[in-house]
mmCIF file of C-alpha atoms in Angstrom:
data_model
loop_
_atom_site.group_PDB
_atom_site.id
_atom_site.type_symbol
_atom_site.label_atom_id
_atom_site.label_comp_id
_atom_site.label_asym_id
_atom_site.label_seq_id
_atom_site.Cartn_x
_atom_site.Cartn_y
_atom_site.Cartn_z
ATOM 1 C CA MET A 1 13.721 -33.249 25.819
ATOM 2 C CA LYS A 2 14.723 -29.585 26.016
ATOM 3 C CA LYS A 3 16.742 -29.914 22.771
ATOM 4 C CA LEU A 4 13.789 -31.576 21.072
ATOM 5 C CA THR A 5 11.468 -28.733 22.144
ATOM 6 C CA ILE A 6 13.933 -26.146 20.844
ATOM 7 C CA LEU A 7 14.186 -28.054 17.555
ATOM 8 C CA PHE A 8 10.388 -28.112 17.118
ATOM 9 C CA VAL A 9 10.098 -24.410 17.957
ATOM 10 C CA SER A 10 12.859 -23.606 15.436
ATOM 11 C CA ILE A 11 11.151 -25.641 12.720
ATOM 12 C CA PHE A 12 7.784 -24.025 13.496
ATOM 13 C CA LEU A 13 9.267 -20.517 13.303
ATOM 14 C CA SER A 14 11.087 -21.341 10.044
ATOM 15 C CA VAL A 15 7.943 -22.728 8.431
ATOM 16 C CA GLY A 16 5.928 -19.742 9.701
ATOM 17 C CA SER A 17 8.485 -17.329 8.266
ATOM 18 C CA ALA A 18 8.417 -19.067 4.890
ATOM 19 C CA PHE A 19 4.650 -18.658 4.644
ATOM 20 C CA ALA A 20 4.767 -15.112 6.055
ATOM 21 C CA GLN A 21 6.620 -13.940 2.952
ATOM 22 C CA GLN A 22 3.624 -14.624 0.720
ATOM 23 C CA TYR A 23 3.301 -11.046 -0.554
ATOM 24 C CA LYS A 24 5.484 -10.183 -3.514
ATOM 25 C CA ILE A 25 7.183 -6.873 -2.744
ATOM 26 C CA ASN A 26 8.073 -4.377 -5.500
ATOM 27 C CA ARG A 27 9.821 -1.111 -4.658
ATOM 28 C CA GLU A 28 9.727 1.890 -7.002
ATOM 29 C CA SER A 29 11.166 5.386 -6.711
ATOM 30 C CA ASP A 30 8.292 7.886 -6.802
ATOM 31 C CA SER A 31 9.318 11.553 -6.502
ATOM 32 C CA PRO A 32 11.765 13.796 -4.614
ATOM 33 C CA PHE A 33 11.049 14.247 -0.889
ATOM 34 C CA SER A 34 12.160 17.882 -1.251
ATOM 35 C CA PHE A 35 9.711 19.837 -3.390
ATOM 36 C CA SER A 36 8.064 23.219 -3.892
ATOM 37 C CA ILE A 37 4.340 23.828 -3.807
ATOM 38 C CA ARG A 38 2.826 27.291 -4.300
ATOM 39 C CA GLY A 39 6.278 28.837 -3.850
ATOM 40 C CA VAL A 40 6.934 27.138 -0.506
ATOM 41 C CA GLU A 41 9.896 24.756 -0.242
ATOM 42 C CA LEU A 42 9.180 21.620 1.752
ATOM 43 C CA ASN A 43 11.906 19.325 3.097
ATOM 44 C CA GLU A 44 14.551 21.616 1.603
ATOM 45 C CA GLY A 45 18.048 20.133 1.723
ATOM 46 C CA SER A 46 16.877 16.517 1.744
ATOM 47 C CA SER A 47 18.362 14.132 -0.808
ATOM 48 C CA LEU A 48 15.693 11.483 -0.117
ATOM 49 C CA ASN A 49 13.267 10.258 -2.775
ATOM 50 C CA ARG A 50 9.744 9.132 -2.047
ATOM 51 C CA GLU A 51 9.223 5.417 -2.488
ATOM 52 C CA SER A 52 6.190 3.465 -3.639
ATOM 53 C CA ILE A 53 6.030 -0.122 -2.381
ATOM 54 C CA LEU A 54 3.593 -2.521 -4.031
ATOM 55 C CA LEU A 55 2.450 -5.585 -2.094
ATOM 56 C CA ASN A 56 0.891 -8.229 -4.327
ATOM 57 C CA ASP A 57 -0.662 -11.425 -3.004
ATOM 58 C CA PRO A 58 -0.043 -14.103 -5.673
ATOM 59 C CA ASN A 59 -3.502 -15.555 -4.875
ATOM 60 C CA SER A 60 -5.282 -12.295 -5.695
ATOM 61 C CA PRO A 61 -7.145 -12.026 -9.019
ATOM 62 C CA VAL A 62 -5.824 -8.446 -9.268
ATOM 63 C CA GLN A 63 -2.153 -7.452 -9.227
ATOM 64 C CA ILE A 64 -0.859 -3.898 -8.845
ATOM 65 C CA THR A 65 1.679 -3.104 -11.567
ATOM 66 C CA SER A 66 2.468 0.522 -10.645
ATOM 67 C CA HIS A 67 1.408 3.221 -8.206
ATOM 68 C CA SER A 68 2.431 6.851 -7.816
ATOM 69 C CA MET A 69 1.369 9.638 -5.468
ATOM 70 C CA GLU A 70 1.187 13.316 -6.337
ATOM 71 C CA ILE A 71 0.789 16.260 -3.967
ATOM 72 C CA THR A 72 -1.164 19.254 -5.273
ATOM 73 C CA TYR A 73 -2.795 22.420 -3.973
ATOM 74 C CA VAL A 74 -6.361 22.845 -5.279
ATOM 75 C CA ASP A 75 -9.293 24.942 -4.047
ATOM 76 C CA ARG A 76 -7.419 26.305 -1.028
ATOM 77 C CA GLY A 77 -6.313 22.870 0.140
ATOM 78 C CA PHE A 78 -3.639 20.236 -0.273
ATOM 79 C CA ARG A 79 -4.501 16.978 -2.006
ATOM 80 C CA PHE A 80 -2.924 13.559 -2.391
ATOM 81 C CA GLY A 81 -3.577 12.096 -5.818
ATOM 82 C CA ALA A 82 -2.910 8.459 -6.665
ATOM 83 C CA SER A 83 -2.536 6.818 -10.057
ATOM 84 C CA THR A 84 -2.533 3.027 -9.971
ATOM 85 C CA SER A 85 -2.181 0.495 -12.778
ATOM 86 C CA ILE A 86 -3.572 -2.987 -12.228
ATOM 87 C CA SER A 87 -3.663 -6.310 -14.031
ATOM 88 C CA VAL A 88 -6.977 -8.170 -13.719
ATOM 89 C CA ASP A 89 -6.920 -11.984 -14.155
ATOM 90 C CA GLN A 90 -10.700 -12.557 -14.216
ATOM 91 C CA SER A 91 -13.847 -10.451 -14.473
ATOM 92 C CA ILE A 92 -14.594 -8.491 -11.296
ATOM 93 C CA THR A 93 -17.316 -6.043 -10.269
ATOM 94 C CA GLY A 94 -15.550 -4.152 -7.504
ATOM 95 C CA LEU A 95 -12.153 -3.455 -6.025
ATOM 96 C CA GLN A 96 -10.712 -1.772 -2.944
ATOM 97 C CA LEU A 97 -7.093 -0.625 -2.968
ATOM 98 C CA ARG A 98 -5.450 0.679 0.181
ATOM 99 C CA THR A 99 -2.384 2.852 0.560
ATOM 100 C CA ILE A 100 -0.577 3.232 3.864
ATOM 101 C CA GLN A 101 1.640 6.307 4.187
ATOM 102 C CA TYR A 102 4.821 6.361 6.291
ATOM 103 C CA ASP A 103 7.327 9.000 7.335
ATOM 104 C CA ALA A 104 11.132 8.896 6.977
ATOM 105 C CA PHE A 105 11.409 6.687 10.066
ATOM 106 C CA GLY A 106 8.900 4.052 8.972
ATOM 107 C CA GLN A 107 6.207 5.404 11.278
ATOM 108 C CA HIS A 108 2.574 5.262 10.196
ATOM 109 C CA ILE A 109 1.011 8.547 9.050
ATOM 110 C CA GLN A 110 -2.377 7.537 7.649
ATOM 111 C CA ASN A 111 -4.351 5.065 5.540
ATOM 112 C CA LEU A 112 -6.047 5.930 2.260
ATOM 113 C CA GLY A 113 -8.613 3.799 0.469
ATOM 114 C CA ASN A 114 -9.762 3.742 -3.134
ATOM 115 C CA THR A 115 -12.986 1.808 -3.737
ATOM 116 C CA GLU A 116 -13.985 1.227 -7.365
ATOM 117 C CA ILE A 117 -17.436 -0.372 -7.778
ATOM 118 C CA LYS A 118 -17.507 -1.038 -11.495
ATOM 119 C CA ASP A 119 -16.896 -3.882 -13.923
ATOM 120 C CA PHE A 120 -13.326 -4.764 -14.847
ATOM 121 C CA SER A 121 -12.637 -7.302 -17.610
ATOM 122 C CA PRO A 122 -9.450 -9.371 -17.684
ATOM 123 C CA GLY A 123 -6.510 -7.239 -18.785
ATOM 124 C CA ASN A 124 -4.847 -4.021 -17.702
ATOM 125 C CA ALA A 125 -6.644 -1.036 -16.189
ATOM 126 C CA ASP A 126 -5.843 2.267 -14.500
ATOM 127 C CA VAL A 127 -7.583 3.713 -11.458
ATOM 128 C CA SER A 128 -7.070 6.995 -9.654
ATOM 129 C CA ALA A 129 -8.180 8.724 -6.478
ATOM 130 C CA ILE A 130 -7.819 12.075 -4.719
ATOM 131 C CA TRP A 131 -7.912 12.755 -0.963
ATOM 132 C CA ARG A 132 -7.633 15.892 1.132
ATOM 133 C CA ALA A 133 -4.198 16.177 2.737
ATOM 134 C CA ARG A 134 -3.051 17.865 5.911
ATOM 135 C CA GLU A 135 0.002 20.081 5.631
ATOM 136 C CA ALA A 136 1.690 18.101 8.419
ATOM 137 C CA HIS A 137 1.201 14.909 6.401
ATOM 138 C CA ILE A 138 2.576 16.219 3.106
ATOM 139 C CA SER A 139 5.823 17.371 4.712
ATOM 140 C CA ARG A 140 6.355 14.002 6.488
ATOM 141 C CA PHE A 141 5.194 11.580 3.788
ATOM 142 C CA LEU A 142 8.082 9.524 2.362
ATOM 143 C CA THR A 143 6.863 5.975 1.685
ATOM 144 C CA SER A 144 3.592 4.573 0.397
ATOM 145 C CA VAL A 145 2.614 0.910 0.611
ATOM 146 C CA THR A 146 -0.252 -0.091 -1.677
ATOM 147 C CA TYR A 147 -2.112 -3.400 -1.681
ATOM 148 C CA VAL A 148 -5.393 -4.926 -2.835
ATOM 149 C CA ALA A 149 -7.720 -5.149 0.175
ATOM 150 C CA ARG A 150 -10.951 -6.530 -1.296
ATOM 151 C CA ILE A 151 -12.296 -7.743 -4.620
ATOM 152 C CA ARG A 152 -15.824 -8.641 -5.642
ATOM 153 C CA LEU A 153 -15.737 -11.316 -8.325
ATOM 154 C CA GLU A 154 -18.306 -11.462 -11.111
ATOM 155 C CA ASP A 155 -20.079 -14.424 -9.416
ATOM 156 C CA GLY A 156 -20.465 -12.441 -6.157
ATOM 157 C CA THR A 157 -17.613 -14.167 -4.332
ATOM 158 C CA LEU A 158 -15.466 -11.857 -2.212
ATOM 159 C CA TRP A 159 -11.687 -12.056 -2.076
ATOM 160 C CA VAL A 160 -10.172 -10.409 1.041
ATOM 161 C CA TYR A 161 -6.505 -9.805 1.872
ATOM 162 C CA ASP A 162 -4.783 -11.847 4.590
ATOM 163 C CA GLU A 163 -4.032 -9.480 7.479
ATOM 164 C CA ASP A 164 -1.351 -11.720 9.029
ATOM 165 C CA GLU A 165 0.524 -11.935 5.724
ATOM 166 C CA LEU A 166 0.288 -8.170 5.265
ATOM 167 C CA ILE A 167 1.651 -7.512 8.750
ATOM 168 C CA ALA A 168 4.531 -9.917 8.068
ATOM 169 C CA ALA A 169 5.346 -8.069 4.824
ATOM 170 C CA LEU A 170 5.305 -4.679 6.601
ATOM 171 C CA ARG A 171 7.527 -6.087 9.353
ATOM 172 C CA SER A 172 10.022 -7.350 6.738
ATOM 173 C CA LEU A 173 10.202 -3.766 5.396
ATOM 174 C CA ASN A 174 10.823 -2.331 8.905
ATOM 175 C CA LEU A 175 7.589 -0.338 8.712
ATOM 176 C CA GLU A 176 5.146 0.186 11.553
ATOM 177 C CA GLN A 177 2.483 -2.500 11.290
ATOM 178 C CA ILE A 178 -0.677 -0.389 11.443
ATOM 179 C CA ILE A 179 -3.175 -1.393 8.792
ATOM 180 C CA GLY A 180 -6.199 0.568 9.993
ATOM 181 C CA ASP A 181 -9.862 -0.148 9.549
ATOM 182 C CA ASP A 182 -12.570 1.119 7.259
ATOM 183 C CA SER A 183 -13.269 4.143 9.467
ATOM 184 C CA ASP A 184 -10.049 5.924 8.521
ATOM 185 C CA LEU A 185 -9.711 5.019 4.870
ATOM 186 C CA GLU A 186 -11.506 7.603 2.792
#
């Protein structure tokens, strides 16, 4: 009986793991971790490159095709700027993208959200966003993970990401599994 129980538990975990890998994961090099801004060298001596990770749910009517982050200094403050390219399968009237930032050790730094309430027709589109950035965050930020959080379809139906699947994808990347809520997004 004990062997049978172990067998069932093993099968259950295997099936669960197979479904937990639902998100398609794309990794892209973004920019050098060591950089200069306003004459100040940050992360000097590091050979690391920032990485942009795209998580795409195959069931989503919107797929992320590329994402890059830029750090700037504007109006006496640091800014994170994001440029994201998407592929839209059907007409939608709103979209929320989320980006989770991590440090060099896979620890969560912060969540950023980009909400676009406008019509998108099927095809390719580009969206962008800018957020204020803390100096402590810009010097630690190494990895961004971007995913589609919510979509409003033309008929009013809402598509929402699967939190369990997202956590499983983050776990597979050895990243801290903190997704955040709407209060810390924008």
